[in-house]
mmCIF file of C-alpha atoms in Angstrom:
data_model
loop_
_atom_site.group_PDB
_atom_site.id
_atom_site.type_symbol
_atom_site.label_atom_id
_atom_site.label_comp_id
_atom_site.label_asym_id
_atom_site.label_seq_id
_atom_site.Cartn_x
_atom_site.Cartn_y
_atom_site.Cartn_z
ATOM 1 C CA MET A 1 80.410 105.452 98.546
ATOM 2 C CA GLY A 2 83.577 105.253 97.186
ATOM 3 C CA THR A 3 85.722 104.641 94.027
ATOM 4 C CA ASN A 4 89.268 104.166 93.137
ATOM 5 C CA ARG A 5 91.766 104.252 90.239
ATOM 6 C CA LEU A 6 91.555 100.489 90.188
ATOM 7 C CA GLY A 7 88.388 100.821 88.680
ATOM 8 C CA ARG A 8 86.537 99.409 91.968
ATOM 9 C CA THR A 9 83.314 101.183 93.078
ATOM 10 C CA TYR A 10 82.093 100.860 96.183
ATOM 11 C CA ARG A 11 78.029 101.490 96.489
ATOM 12 C CA THR A 12 78.145 103.687 93.490
ATOM 13 C CA GLY A 13 77.134 103.062 90.112
ATOM 14 C CA GLU A 14 79.823 104.995 88.300
ATOM 15 C CA VAL A 15 83.790 105.387 88.744
ATOM 16 C CA LEU A 16 84.850 108.825 89.303
ATOM 17 C CA PRO A 17 87.782 110.357 86.910
ATOM 18 C CA ILE A 18 91.142 110.955 88.656
ATOM 19 C CA GLU A 19 91.407 114.516 89.539
ATOM 20 C CA ARG A 20 93.748 117.041 90.861
ATOM 21 C CA ALA A 21 93.379 117.564 94.806
ATOM 22 C CA PRO A 22 92.421 121.148 95.386
ATOM 23 C CA ASP A 23 95.202 122.837 97.235
ATOM 24 C CA PHE A 24 94.469 124.184 100.831
ATOM 25 C CA CYS A 25 96.237 125.426 103.836
ATOM 26 C CA LEU A 26 94.883 124.795 107.252
ATOM 27 C CA PRO A 27 95.902 125.584 110.839
ATOM 28 C CA THR A 28 96.774 122.728 113.148
ATOM 29 C CA LEU A 29 94.170 121.944 115.803
ATOM 30 C CA GLN A 30 96.945 122.215 118.453
ATOM 31 C CA ASP A 31 98.578 125.309 117.414
ATOM 32 C CA ALA A 32 96.342 127.581 115.104
ATOM 33 C CA GLN A 33 99.510 129.802 114.255
ATOM 34 C CA ILE A 34 100.855 126.664 112.516
ATOM 35 C CA GLU A 35 99.566 126.305 108.881
ATOM 36 C CA VAL A 36 99.980 122.865 107.026
ATOM 37 C CA CYS A 37 99.488 122.895 103.321
ATOM 38 C CA LEU A 38 98.783 119.944 100.672
ATOM 39 C CA SER A 39 101.820 121.234 98.840
ATOM 40 C CA ALA A 40 103.859 120.027 101.584
ATOM 41 C CA PHE A 41 103.128 116.708 100.662
ATOM 42 C CA ARG A 42 103.979 116.692 97.086
ATOM 43 C CA GLY A 43 106.047 113.588 96.221
ATOM 44 C CA LYS A 44 104.264 111.636 98.982
ATOM 45 C CA SER A 45 101.144 109.556 99.154
ATOM 46 C CA LEU A 46 98.648 110.932 101.293
ATOM 47 C CA LEU A 47 95.477 109.641 103.121
ATOM 48 C CA LEU A 48 93.392 112.513 104.186
ATOM 49 C CA ALA A 49 90.629 111.648 106.896
ATOM 50 C CA PHE A 50 87.904 114.059 107.518
ATOM 51 C CA TRP A 51 85.840 113.697 110.857
ATOM 52 C CA VAL A 52 83.893 115.005 113.817
ATOM 53 C CA SER A 53 84.020 114.388 117.499
ATOM 54 C CA TRP A 54 80.059 113.849 117.890
ATOM 55 C CA CYS A 55 80.206 111.002 115.036
ATOM 56 C CA PRO A 56 79.996 107.532 116.265
ATOM 57 C CA ASP A 57 81.580 106.065 113.025
ATOM 58 C CA CYS A 58 84.365 108.398 113.575
ATOM 59 C CA HIS A 59 84.852 107.097 117.178
ATOM 60 C CA ALA A 60 85.173 103.598 115.569
ATOM 61 C CA GLN A 61 87.461 104.558 112.682
ATOM 62 C CA LEU A 62 89.903 107.105 114.475
ATOM 63 C CA PRO A 63 91.668 104.266 116.831
ATOM 64 C CA LYS A 64 92.198 102.370 113.421
ATOM 65 C CA MET A 65 93.895 105.356 111.774
ATOM 66 C CA GLU A 66 95.826 106.231 115.047
ATOM 67 C CA VAL A 67 97.182 102.553 114.686
ATOM 68 C CA PHE A 68 98.019 102.791 111.034
ATOM 69 C CA HIS A 69 99.638 106.487 111.727
ATOM 70 C CA ARG A 70 101.741 104.947 114.482
ATOM 71 C CA SER A 71 102.897 102.014 112.268
ATOM 72 C CA LEU A 72 103.819 104.628 109.641
ATOM 73 C CA ALA A 73 105.646 106.354 112.018
ATOM 74 C CA ASN A 74 107.638 103.464 113.747
ATOM 75 C CA ASP A 75 108.277 101.432 110.422
ATOM 76 C CA GLY A 76 111.616 100.148 109.998
ATOM 77 C CA SER A 77 111.868 101.470 106.664
ATOM 78 C CA SER A 78 112.553 105.252 106.074
ATOM 79 C CA PHE A 79 110.919 104.677 102.551
ATOM 80 C CA ILE A 80 107.521 104.285 103.868
ATOM 81 C CA ARG A 81 107.946 107.188 106.103
ATOM 82 C CA GLU A 82 109.199 109.385 103.340
ATOM 83 C CA ALA A 83 106.725 108.034 100.858
ATOM 84 C CA ALA A 84 103.478 108.262 102.807
ATOM 85 C CA ALA A 85 101.354 110.111 105.218
ATOM 86 C CA ILE A 86 98.174 110.402 107.167
ATOM 87 C CA VAL A 87 96.449 113.624 108.017
ATOM 88 C CA THR A 88 92.998 114.158 109.540
ATOM 89 C CA VAL A 89 91.090 116.963 109.312
ATOM 90 C CA ASN A 90 88.335 117.933 111.910
ATOM 91 C CA VAL A 91 85.429 119.392 110.009
ATOM 92 C CA THR A 92 84.698 122.378 112.483
ATOM 93 C CA GLY A 93 81.573 123.600 110.405
ATOM 94 C CA ARG A 94 79.958 120.093 111.286
ATOM 95 C CA GLU A 95 80.997 120.133 115.011
ATOM 96 C CA ARG A 96 78.294 121.175 117.565
ATOM 97 C CA HIS A 97 81.039 123.523 118.879
ATOM 98 C CA VAL A 98 84.162 124.832 117.070
ATOM 99 C CA ASP A 99 86.324 123.429 120.130
ATOM 100 C CA ASP A 100 84.700 120.169 120.752
ATOM 101 C CA ALA A 101 87.808 117.919 118.956
ATOM 102 C CA ILE A 102 90.325 119.230 121.332
ATOM 103 C CA PRO A 103 89.160 117.490 124.516
ATOM 104 C CA PHE A 104 88.146 114.302 122.488
ATOM 105 C CA LEU A 105 91.602 114.032 120.973
ATOM 106 C CA LYS A 106 93.040 114.435 124.474
ATOM 107 C CA ASP A 107 90.711 111.922 126.302
ATOM 108 C CA ASN A 108 91.534 109.278 123.387
ATOM 109 C CA ALA A 109 95.449 110.318 123.551
ATOM 110 C CA PHE A 110 95.368 110.290 119.740
ATOM 111 C CA THR A 111 98.766 111.571 118.067
ATOM 112 C CA LEU A 112 97.520 111.749 114.531
ATOM 113 C CA PRO A 113 98.225 115.019 112.971
ATOM 114 C CA VAL A 114 95.000 117.126 113.028
ATOM 115 C CA LEU A 115 94.237 120.070 110.956
ATOM 116 C CA SER A 116 91.201 122.443 111.396
ATOM 117 C CA ASP A 117 88.913 122.978 108.694
ATOM 118 C CA ARG A 118 87.653 126.467 108.206
ATOM 119 C CA GLY A 119 83.922 125.502 108.653
ATOM 120 C CA ARG A 120 83.538 123.162 105.866
ATOM 121 C CA GLU A 121 85.699 124.771 103.365
ATOM 122 C CA THR A 122 88.201 121.872 102.713
ATOM 123 C CA TYR A 123 85.463 119.246 103.206
ATOM 124 C CA ASP A 124 83.303 120.710 100.736
ATOM 125 C CA ALA A 125 86.026 121.563 98.150
ATOM 126 C CA PHE A 126 86.823 117.788 98.102
ATOM 127 C CA GLY A 127 83.161 117.084 97.406
ATOM 128 C CA LEU A 128 82.653 115.086 100.636
ATOM 129 C CA THR A 129 79.058 114.395 102.231
ATOM 130 C CA SER A 130 79.745 112.225 105.151
ATOM 131 C CA VAL A 131 81.955 111.854 108.024
ATOM 132 C CA PRO A 132 84.138 109.989 108.456
ATOM 133 C CA SER A 133 85.376 110.420 104.914
ATOM 134 C CA TRP A 134 88.682 109.734 103.555
ATOM 135 C CA VAL A 135 90.657 110.960 100.580
ATOM 136 C CA VAL A 136 93.437 109.247 98.975
ATOM 137 C CA ILE A 137 96.065 111.280 96.959
ATOM 138 C CA ASP A 138 98.996 110.036 95.237
ATOM 139 C CA ALA A 139 102.328 111.578 94.841
ATOM 140 C CA ARG A 140 101.462 113.689 91.909
ATOM 141 C CA GLY A 141 98.733 115.191 94.080
ATOM 142 C CA MET A 142 96.014 113.432 92.141
ATOM 143 C CA ILE A 143 93.002 112.051 93.945
ATOM 144 C CA VAL A 144 92.721 108.343 93.502
ATOM 145 C CA GLY A 145 90.058 107.554 95.967
ATOM 146 C CA ARG A 146 87.174 108.997 97.653
ATOM 147 C CA TYR A 147 85.203 107.113 100.512
ATOM 148 C CA GLY A 148 82.496 107.851 102.761
ATOM 149 C CA ALA A 149 81.420 106.138 106.079
ATOM 150 C CA ASP A 150 80.025 102.996 104.354
ATOM 151 C CA VAL A 151 83.356 101.779 103.048
ATOM 152 C CA PRO A 152 85.516 99.770 105.141
ATOM 153 C CA PHE A 153 88.606 101.252 106.366
ATOM 154 C CA ILE A 154 90.344 98.202 104.864
ATOM 155 C CA HIS A 155 89.282 99.147 101.467
ATOM 156 C CA VAL A 156 90.724 102.537 102.033
ATOM 157 C CA LEU A 157 93.939 101.127 103.094
ATOM 158 C CA GLU A 158 93.841 99.186 99.864
ATOM 159 C CA THR A 159 93.999 101.907 97.629
ATOM 160 C CA PHE A 160 96.305 104.243 99.545
ATOM 161 C CA SER A 161 98.903 101.177 99.320
ATOM 162 C CA THR A 162 98.660 101.086 95.469
ATOM 163 C CA THR A 163 99.836 104.678 95.607
ATOM 164 C CA ILE A 164 102.996 103.996 97.603
ATOM 165 C CA SER A 165 105.535 102.774 94.775
ATOM 166 C CA GLY A 166 109.208 102.075 95.508
#
């Protein structure tokens, strides 16, 4: 299921209203002493991706997100780096074991920023029901798209690209 501010709906019968993203602060998966808060991204468009290590759809989508993340990081335009970000959230409350994501990330050499949800706290706060799921947040902190596994990643990127203004 997915909807966006352009009025497009994907496998739903209604367009969800734009709403403020719930604030959160989560530890990074690599170092639990470091916390990252949604407020750190104010002024940037943000693509949040929620996933778990056992999910076949996540296995298919994470490499695409990795390529996108690397293209943002290596883009010759500093504008894009300053205007947009992608962050992933491992939904530990849906993992078989809390630490399952760590070897999965190492085995696949992912460099994506990964936050560790506190169980399902952030996942539930965004009203998500599947993995992978994506949330597109504009520079004002408003949710402009929420997508489940049945929506092609290219549609998520289309919405995300509309939030990056110059």
